[in-house]
């Protein structure tokens, strides 16, 4: 077969540069004028159907693809960049993070391993994370997709800690111990999934009841451990939560740390969004005990405002972390000089071999905004939650459904058939484009749940949420009666 000089690079670099500038300008315009747009709007059927073209639709032009993106993709995104977005726990991203993503993509670095500056950037972020959580120099960390993955890694490392590195070839059933894990009833589903995926089965996870502050009940936890031990089972893992997904509760991390030390149990923290509260001087004291964890899972893409995706796991015992994943392979041979130097590599600390340059957007975010400013953003979202709480308490038609510990507020519109009315109300709010909360269930009651994570959200957005809730609530209550 004949060879070709035809690459995928542009034949006209100047035209490409101009087109690139137009794309950058469009995204900067979008971010600058977000507020004038609805948070979210339903996608018309013809737009949805426009994404069902055959593999070769005959269009091979960057400008045209960009025009399609502007017309059919950008207006129908979820809207978590928008200041009125308060659903689930989504970060807002930043213009700086966007540019960092472009640089990372241009470099197209593979951070699995080898001797390269991008890995030093990841190691720099690992060092900052260690410092933030007061972990020793021997601790190690790794970027992963998100906290769901980081929680899974936490379970796998704890498994190796308990059963030894032999477990990696003999499997978890080899030495006849039945390993049991514990977390609170309001913990994130990803802990259950981690137990499932790791092969223990989700039945080996005890869901401990929560108290009135939505924190794991420590006495009930102690009791469950004692009962399992009496039954000949082996408690090996406790996942505390720092910032629960439904109400933002922080477990008593110090008490869990004591218990884990006494019982020789791995102390993992799901701090998906809450752990970065360490950046905020008014929140950090409430995370006391986090510095005693064996592993911490968290996301830079939530409170850290880094663009998706940027999850992270920090492990106190870096050697153990290595022994849970590292494997020799001829094609991954290490050297002391040349490109194969710099061992251990990130691929030795998790299941991914090829890895993107997630660290760069986190590095840029921290470098450009600074830890202090990022902490202020976190404090501000909590202050906004308190503002929302006060507005709810001042409105007779509204009712608070859970304590407001951090940045999440659960409330509802008072009505007969309240669960249905509030479910309809949340859909109406989302479709209004004014504000976008989501729902959760608190003690069997459907709650409107506003999670304030976005650095762009201000009191005017909170007030708009309240005004729209009252107006649409009247309407939803009327529709439910008729
Ligand atoms: C968001 C969240 C997760 C899951 O994190 P992902 O990054 O979405 O995988 C886990 N736990 C809590 C408490 C969360 O808020």
GROMACS .gro file of N, CA and C and ligand atoms in nm, residues 89 145-149 151 188 190 241-245 270-273 299 301-302 308 311, ligand 1:
model
   84
   89UNK      N    1  -2.538   1.786   4.330
   89UNK     CA    2  -2.420   1.860   4.375
   89UNK      C    3  -2.331   1.876   4.253
  145UNK      N    4  -1.170   0.970   3.808
  145UNK     CA    5  -1.284   1.039   3.747
  145UNK      C    6  -1.364   1.117   3.850
  146UNK      N    7  -1.405   1.050   3.957
  146UNK     CA    8  -1.488   1.116   4.057
  146UNK      C    9  -1.484   1.040   4.188
  147UNK      N   10  -1.564   1.084   4.283
  147UNK     CA   11  -1.564   1.022   4.415
  147UNK      C   12  -1.620   0.880   4.410
  148UNK      N   13  -1.708   0.850   4.315
  148UNK     CA   14  -1.757   0.712   4.305
  148UNK      C   15  -1.638   0.618   4.285
  149UNK      N   16  -1.549   0.656   4.194
  149UNK     CA   17  -1.429   0.575   4.170
  149UNK      C   18  -1.335   0.579   4.291
  151UNK      N   19  -1.413   0.616   4.602
  151UNK     CA   20  -1.467   0.530   4.708
  151UNK      C   21  -1.435   0.383   4.680
  188UNK      N   22  -2.372   0.806   5.045
  188UNK     CA   23  -2.393   0.805   4.899
  188UNK      C   24  -2.398   0.661   4.847
  190UNK      N   25  -2.266   0.533   4.605
  190UNK     CA   26  -2.140   0.481   4.550
  190UNK      C   27  -2.064   0.393   4.651
  241UNK      N   28  -1.896   1.020   5.635
  241UNK     CA   29  -1.933   1.115   5.530
  241UNK      C   30  -1.904   1.257   5.576
  242UNK      N   31  -1.837   1.334   5.492
  242UNK     CA   32  -1.814   1.476   5.520
  242UNK      C   33  -1.892   1.555   5.416
  243UNK      N   34  -2.015   1.588   5.449
  243UNK     CA   35  -2.104   1.655   5.353
  243UNK      C   36  -2.194   1.553   5.288
  244UNK      N   37  -2.303   1.514   5.357
  244UNK     CA   38  -2.391   1.411   5.300
  244UNK      C   39  -2.467   1.469   5.183
  245UNK      N   40  -2.501   1.379   5.089
  245UNK     CA   41  -2.554   1.426   4.962
  245UNK      C   42  -2.696   1.483   4.976
  270UNK      N   43  -1.586   0.967   5.278
  270UNK     CA   44  -1.645   1.018   5.155
  270UNK      C   45  -1.666   1.167   5.177
  271UNK      N   46  -1.572   1.244   5.122
  271UNK     CA   47  -1.580   1.390   5.135
  271UNK      C   48  -1.603   1.453   4.999
  272UNK      N   49  -1.683   1.386   4.918
  272UNK     CA   50  -1.699   1.423   4.777
  272UNK      C   51  -1.700   1.574   4.757
  273UNK      N   52  -1.795   1.641   4.824
  273UNK     CA   53  -1.786   1.786   4.810
  273UNK      C   54  -1.737   1.853   4.938
  299UNK      N   55  -1.391   1.540   4.541
  299UNK     CA   56  -1.395   1.590   4.404
  299UNK      C   57  -1.346   1.734   4.396
  301UNK      N   58  -1.417   1.876   4.125
  301UNK     CA   59  -1.518   1.931   4.033
  301UNK      C   60  -1.646   1.977   4.102
  302UNK      N   61  -1.654   1.967   4.234
  302UNK     CA   62  -1.773   2.019   4.305
  302UNK      C   63  -1.736   2.154   4.368
  308UNK      N   64  -1.533   1.938   3.506
  308UNK     CA   65  -1.541   1.791   3.507
  308UNK      C   66  -1.439   1.731   3.413
  311UNK      N   67  -1.192   1.386   4.015
  311UNK     CA   68  -1.202   1.323   4.146
  311UNK      C   69  -1.062   1.295   4.199
  483LIG     C1   70  -2.124   1.358   4.437
  483LIG     C2   71  -2.105   1.264   4.549
  483LIG     C3   72  -2.049   1.137   4.528
  483LIG     C4   73  -2.019   1.085   4.390
  483LIG     O1   74  -1.913   1.158   4.334
  483LIG     P1   75  -1.894   1.156   4.175
  483LIG     O2   76  -1.784   1.254   4.154
  483LIG     O3   77  -2.025   1.202   4.117
  483LIG     O4   78  -1.859   1.018   4.134
  483LIG     C5   79  -2.025   1.057   4.638
  483LIG     N1   80  -2.054   1.099   4.762
  483LIG     C6   81  -2.110   1.220   4.787
  483LIG     C7   82  -2.139   1.260   4.928
  483LIG     C8   83  -2.137   1.307   4.680
  483LIG     O5   84  -2.189   1.428   4.705
   0.00000   0.00000   0.00000
